[in-house]
Amino acid sequence: MTTGARVDLERVRSQCERIRAEFRRLYDWIPLRPLTGEAVARWAELKGPLCRRVLAAVQHRGEPAELARILPGVDGLELFVAALERRGCPPELCQAARGAVAAFAELIHEGGGSQRRLVAALREAAAIGPGAAEGGADGTAVRARMHEAASTLTGSACDAMVVVTILYRSRERSGDLDSIGALGQLGYRARPDAAPLMAKHYAPVGVEDETELAGPADSLHQRFGTPDLAITRARIDERRVLTTYDGRHMGERPIDVWSGPVRNRGVSRLEPGGDNGYGTLAAVRTPVRTLVHDLWVEAPLANSSVLRAGAYRATPDAFGTIDYKQWYDRLPGEPRILLPGADLLAGLERIHPRHVEVLDHCFEAGDLRREGFVCHRCVVEFPIWMAIYRLTLEFPPTVEPRG
């Protein structure tokens, strides 16, 4: 059934961006960390579903018109603003948010008289896809509810998870690819009875002493992480080390944990005529609000490769390298990849105020320059708990190793 309503798509996008920006300012004012829907609901004395939908809208980074579907109704938005006003939110923030809500209400009126008809008109115009309840693959609001449940179940949550991988041709071995990896888990909070935070990384074979196991893997945390954590390490097997960061004695104070940079030699090999590929993964073992997964690739390699992204159940097979071999573990839909060439460093202060410094530190660990690399970035709001997000590069058989 068609609605017959005509919509000005650019105006819809503009108004939706406006309301997202104004409610982002409200959320930034709220004195809670981590900012989960349930925590805000308890603090503001509002219903959980309302706060979850507002949070999902605030954190949406896709097509702006999708916000017409994600946002709660006008009455709910007005209730949200009024609740924050009672809690002492500055009048200028509340006034700006109410102006955005009024503009959204006018948009709904022009789009058919109800939010449902506006969304239907946008779908007819092919401006937005189906919602998660109708078979769509994005489902941000659904993942937000899963995040809330997982946070309650585990007693822990992270504001952001940052995974950085730098892939380049080996300087010592022709045909080999080396990598540098780093992991950041930021704004982590946990109840006293929750399990400590853990990170796995590779270490040189034959190194057993704990101080040697740390090596460069400690340098990021020393510069950018929360001090005074209880840190222990143990070798899992001949290649991997498990590091445990215990900050439960800090109570409600959020902590930042960094692991890396770790240099891995010979992670893949370019064989003429062979099945060449490389994969990097982000395993979501702690409920996370935002995942930023970066794969920096030496420009000549990036130009001769094909990139794919996928989300997988955390089964043993899902840790493989080339994703088409694990199709049976794959979850529906594909995580969104930002196109190379965009200003991928802009706006990272929202994730971590010193993120560019972190990147530079990782490049320095391999005596590399960021300017010679292409970045592929995958951003997922509310990644699925206990899922694995993988970026996979496939090189054609004609790729020749450097002599």
XYZ file of C-alpha atoms in Angstrom:
403
model
C 0.000 0.000 0.000
C 1.305 3.457 -0.911
C 0.843 6.556 1.216
C 0.599 9.120 -1.568
C 2.627 11.517 0.581
C 5.559 13.339 -1.011
C 8.626 14.038 1.086
C 11.479 16.474 0.614
C 14.343 14.075 1.309
C 16.976 16.751 1.854
C 14.730 18.529 4.356
C 14.060 15.246 6.158
C 17.783 14.591 6.389
C 18.471 18.124 7.627
C 15.796 18.000 10.344
C 16.802 14.512 11.449
C 20.448 15.589 11.714
C 19.330 18.610 13.717
C 17.390 16.558 16.244
C 20.253 14.060 16.546
C 22.730 16.874 17.198
C 20.557 18.582 19.827
C 19.853 15.350 21.692
C 23.559 14.483 21.458
C 24.173 17.690 23.432
C 21.612 16.569 26.019
C 23.279 13.176 26.353
C 26.709 14.773 26.656
C 25.377 16.805 29.591
C 24.027 13.771 31.495
C 26.515 13.015 34.332
C 26.562 9.226 33.851
C 29.207 6.888 32.436
C 28.650 4.563 30.739
C 25.573 6.150 29.170
C 23.271 3.175 28.804
C 19.558 3.458 28.197
C 18.692 1.693 31.437
C 21.031 3.877 33.501
C 19.525 7.056 32.037
C 16.013 5.692 32.581
C 16.685 5.104 36.276
C 18.407 8.459 36.715
C 15.759 10.487 34.849
C 12.802 8.385 36.066
C 11.746 7.500 32.528
C 10.876 4.251 30.779
C 13.757 2.160 29.490
C 12.481 1.723 25.891
C 12.195 5.495 25.464
C 15.765 6.111 26.631
C 17.108 3.259 24.519
C 15.503 4.659 21.365
C 16.819 8.151 22.049
C 20.308 6.736 22.670
C 20.167 4.658 19.469
C 19.208 7.801 17.523
C 21.968 9.863 19.106
C 24.578 7.260 18.190
C 23.266 6.595 14.669
C 25.927 7.181 12.000
C 24.178 5.959 8.859
C 21.604 7.513 6.527
C 20.134 10.531 8.425
C 16.612 9.809 7.166
C 16.716 6.491 9.067
C 16.297 8.552 12.236
C 12.646 9.063 11.319
C 12.228 5.358 12.075
C 14.649 5.093 14.999
C 13.420 8.103 16.997
C 10.582 7.724 19.501
C 7.443 9.775 18.936
C 7.128 13.500 19.537
C 5.445 12.951 22.920
C 8.307 10.723 24.044
C 10.917 13.249 22.945
C 9.133 16.012 24.854
C 8.971 13.796 27.957
C 12.706 13.160 27.671
C 13.530 16.877 27.503
C 11.199 17.671 30.417
C 12.798 14.961 32.569
C 16.283 16.343 31.951
C 15.060 19.853 32.659
C 13.840 18.679 36.067
C 17.309 17.244 36.712
C 18.928 20.626 36.105
C 19.783 20.547 32.401
C 20.715 24.092 31.228
C 17.715 25.996 29.764
C 19.501 26.757 26.490
C 20.037 23.038 25.809
C 16.408 22.230 26.581
C 15.146 25.105 24.445
C 17.256 24.027 21.459
C 16.073 20.424 21.828
C 12.424 21.527 21.982
C 12.926 23.546 18.806
C 14.253 20.446 17.060
C 11.299 18.388 18.333
C 8.846 21.011 17.036
C 10.508 20.884 13.613
C 10.295 17.080 13.680
C 6.581 17.308 14.524
C 6.050 19.608 11.529
C 7.915 17.130 9.347
C 5.614 14.333 10.517
C 2.543 16.470 9.759
C 3.763 17.155 6.222
C 4.712 13.508 5.692
C 1.230 12.113 6.181
C 0.179 13.105 9.692
C 1.894 10.326 11.644
C 5.425 9.067 12.138
C 4.474 5.708 10.653
C 3.214 7.355 7.448
C 6.353 9.487 7.215
C 8.510 6.362 7.470
C 6.353 4.614 4.862
C 6.737 7.587 2.506
C 10.502 7.482 2.943
C 10.509 3.783 2.109
C 8.455 4.429 -1.020
C 11.072 6.985 -2.011
C 13.744 4.309 -1.385
C 15.384 6.674 1.111
C 15.487 4.119 3.921
C 15.379 0.363 4.206
C 13.121 -1.898 6.267
C 13.385 -1.838 10.037
C 14.902 -4.697 11.999
C 11.464 -5.998 12.936
C 10.691 -6.236 9.213
C 13.788 -8.175 8.259
C 16.311 -5.362 7.950
C 19.890 -6.167 8.834
C 20.969 -3.014 10.687
C 18.718 -3.232 13.757
C 20.529 -0.636 15.874
C 17.654 -0.397 18.348
C 17.560 -4.193 18.678
C 21.306 -4.331 19.287
C 20.953 -1.549 21.863
C 18.499 -3.703 23.818
C 20.863 -6.669 23.538
C 23.665 -4.458 24.862
C 21.577 -3.481 27.881
C 20.765 -7.113 28.649
C 24.383 -8.254 28.237
C 25.631 -5.406 30.461
C 23.213 -6.436 33.183
C 24.113 -10.107 32.802
C 27.894 -9.636 32.881
C 28.019 -6.675 35.266
C 30.300 -4.806 32.875
C 30.213 -2.472 29.889
C 32.582 -0.504 27.666
C 31.934 2.856 26.028
C 34.186 2.041 23.072
C 36.365 -0.712 21.684
C 39.104 0.394 19.289
C 40.974 -2.165 17.187
C 43.910 -0.987 15.066
C 45.772 -3.198 12.593
C 48.552 -1.967 10.289
C 49.413 -4.296 7.391
C 52.540 -3.866 5.278
C 55.103 -5.798 3.239
C 57.936 -7.217 5.315
C 61.194 -5.287 5.167
C 63.195 -8.474 5.843
C 61.437 -11.299 3.948
C 60.305 -10.975 0.348
C 56.662 -11.913 -0.143
C 55.756 -11.853 3.561
C 53.282 -9.472 5.158
C 53.862 -8.139 8.672
C 51.364 -6.401 10.917
C 51.157 -4.190 13.974
C 48.127 -4.541 16.209
C 46.621 -2.610 19.115
C 43.443 -2.873 21.157
C 41.751 -0.210 23.256
C 38.839 -0.831 25.620
C 37.698 2.575 26.810
C 35.288 3.743 29.471
C 35.115 0.262 31.006
C 33.020 -0.142 34.159
C 32.299 -3.261 36.158
C 30.525 -4.365 39.295
C 32.772 -5.757 42.055
C 31.585 -9.299 41.276
C 32.273 -9.044 37.525
C 35.147 -10.787 35.780
C 38.249 -8.663 35.099
C 38.987 -7.298 31.648
C 41.191 -9.472 29.413
C 43.082 -9.036 26.149
C 44.943 -11.559 23.991
C 47.917 -10.772 21.801
C 50.745 -12.554 20.047
C 54.252 -12.658 21.510
C 57.557 -13.955 20.135
C 58.012 -17.715 20.322
C 60.398 -18.787 23.073
C 59.788 -15.805 25.347
C 58.559 -16.984 28.742
C 59.602 -14.317 31.250
C 56.675 -12.081 32.245
C 58.653 -8.874 31.768
C 59.591 -9.979 28.253
C 56.008 -11.000 27.542
C 54.955 -7.415 28.192
C 57.571 -5.817 25.966
C 56.100 -3.251 23.598
C 52.594 -4.496 24.374
C 52.705 -2.334 27.500
C 53.795 0.919 25.882
C 50.344 2.057 24.752
C 48.824 1.404 28.151
C 51.648 3.208 29.919
C 51.083 6.309 27.791
C 47.321 6.332 27.328
C 45.724 3.895 29.780
C 44.458 4.165 33.346
C 47.328 3.727 35.829
C 47.359 1.559 38.961
C 45.602 -1.457 37.475
C 46.508 -4.953 38.641
C 48.025 -6.496 35.489
C 48.938 -10.167 35.109
C 50.076 -12.160 32.061
C 50.143 -15.801 31.100
C 51.104 -17.620 27.924
C 48.152 -19.419 26.325
C 50.190 -21.326 23.747
C 53.450 -20.914 21.849
C 52.216 -17.752 20.122
C 49.585 -16.082 22.299
C 49.621 -14.259 25.619
C 46.622 -13.456 27.817
C 46.805 -10.190 29.759
C 44.343 -9.511 32.580
C 43.584 -5.950 33.704
C 41.841 -5.857 37.060
C 40.392 -2.469 37.955
C 37.537 -3.666 40.138
C 39.108 -2.001 43.183
C 38.400 1.361 41.513
C 34.675 1.038 42.063
C 32.487 3.023 39.662
C 35.374 4.909 38.095
C 35.628 4.104 34.362
C 38.990 2.858 33.156
C 40.807 2.903 29.807
C 42.865 -0.144 28.861
C 45.246 -0.360 25.919
C 47.132 -3.408 24.676
C 49.909 -3.022 22.116
C 51.388 -2.136 19.813
C 52.385 -5.726 19.029
C 54.357 -6.511 15.873
C 53.565 -9.829 14.196
C 55.875 -11.125 11.480
C 54.778 -13.289 8.586
C 51.016 -12.970 9.167
C 50.437 -13.790 5.497
C 52.434 -14.475 2.370
C 51.874 -13.331 -1.191
C 52.330 -16.286 -3.516
C 51.963 -15.748 -7.280
C 49.003 -17.840 -8.384
C 48.074 -18.643 -4.774
C 44.978 -18.030 -2.646
C 46.235 -14.915 -0.890
C 44.417 -13.145 1.886
C 44.571 -11.589 5.322
C 41.973 -11.114 8.031
C 41.825 -9.061 11.221
C 39.162 -9.551 13.847
C 37.543 -7.800 16.794
C 36.110 -10.229 19.347
C 33.414 -8.556 21.466
C 33.844 -10.287 24.822
C 32.611 -7.294 26.861
C 29.349 -5.461 26.040
C 30.462 -2.451 23.967
C 28.583 0.651 22.881
C 30.742 1.570 19.865
C 33.239 -0.551 17.934
C 35.833 1.206 15.774
C 37.766 -1.339 13.708
C 40.639 0.136 11.675
C 42.699 -1.693 9.070
C 45.561 0.444 7.733
C 47.033 -1.070 4.579
C 50.146 -0.047 2.678
C 48.811 1.863 -0.338
C 50.099 -0.492 -3.100
C 48.574 -3.463 -1.265
C 45.278 -1.645 -0.703
C 45.005 -0.780 -4.385
C 45.366 -4.435 -5.431
C 43.020 -6.003 -2.865
C 39.326 -6.525 -2.213
C 37.947 -5.763 1.258
C 35.018 -7.533 2.876
C 33.457 -7.232 6.316
C 31.364 -9.668 8.282
C 30.012 -10.467 11.730
C 30.249 -14.037 13.040
C 29.230 -16.104 16.004
C 32.182 -16.692 18.320
C 32.793 -20.308 17.326
C 36.294 -21.745 16.779
C 35.849 -21.601 12.995
C 35.012 -17.902 13.139
C 38.636 -17.127 14.024
C 39.809 -18.168 10.544
C 41.367 -15.827 8.015
C 39.316 -15.931 4.798
C 35.663 -15.374 5.594
C 34.066 -17.392 2.778
C 35.331 -20.555 4.495
C 33.189 -19.783 7.547
C 29.894 -18.879 5.862
C 27.991 -21.072 8.328
C 29.104 -18.910 11.287
C 28.206 -15.646 9.604
C 25.445 -13.423 11.010
C 23.004 -11.666 8.628
C 23.924 -8.328 7.142
C 27.276 -6.643 6.719
C 28.914 -4.064 9.003
C 29.291 -0.676 7.332
C 32.748 0.228 5.996
C 33.696 3.875 5.547
C 35.139 4.585 2.128
C 38.871 5.276 1.874
C 39.648 8.869 1.062
C 37.270 10.289 3.648
C 38.743 12.253 6.548
C 38.832 9.247 8.836
C 40.731 11.100 11.544
C 38.006 13.716 11.974
C 35.676 13.250 14.920
C 37.778 10.586 16.619
C 38.014 12.746 19.737
C 34.532 11.455 20.553
C 36.021 7.968 20.861
C 39.300 8.920 22.530
C 40.731 12.444 22.861
C 44.246 11.232 21.939
C 43.343 8.746 19.231
C 45.603 10.305 16.604
C 48.509 10.046 19.064
C 47.658 6.371 19.571
C 47.770 5.783 15.815
C 51.094 7.574 15.481
C 52.521 5.522 18.354
C 51.535 2.309 16.536
C 53.113 3.452 13.281
C 56.302 4.463 15.082
C 56.543 0.939 16.537
C 57.127 -0.361 13.006
C 59.173 2.625 11.846
C 56.339 3.457 9.431
C 54.682 6.659 8.231
C 50.901 6.943 8.265
C 50.921 8.977 5.023
C 51.828 5.886 2.975
C 48.780 3.897 4.094
C 45.094 3.626 3.230
C 42.637 3.195 6.109
C 39.537 1.013 5.984
C 37.285 1.722 8.957
C 34.315 -0.293 10.168
C 32.122 1.402 12.798
C 29.385 -0.552 14.582
C 27.063 0.924 17.182
C 26.197 -1.674 19.844
C 28.125 -4.597 18.329
C 26.633 -7.960 19.220
C 28.051 -9.351 22.436
C 30.119 -12.535 21.931
C 30.297 -11.950 18.190
C 33.421 -11.532 16.080
C 33.693 -8.714 13.560
C 36.203 -9.414 10.799
C 37.741 -7.365 8.035
C 39.193 -9.541 5.281
C 41.515 -8.506 2.460
C 41.738 -10.766 -0.566
C 44.638 -10.343 -2.974
C 44.349 -11.529 -6.575
C 46.635 -14.398 -7.656
C 48.552 -11.975 -9.859
C 49.960 -10.009 -6.903
C 53.730 -10.319 -7.065
C 55.861 -10.215 -3.915
C 58.301 -7.367 -3.693
C 61.855 -8.380 -4.547
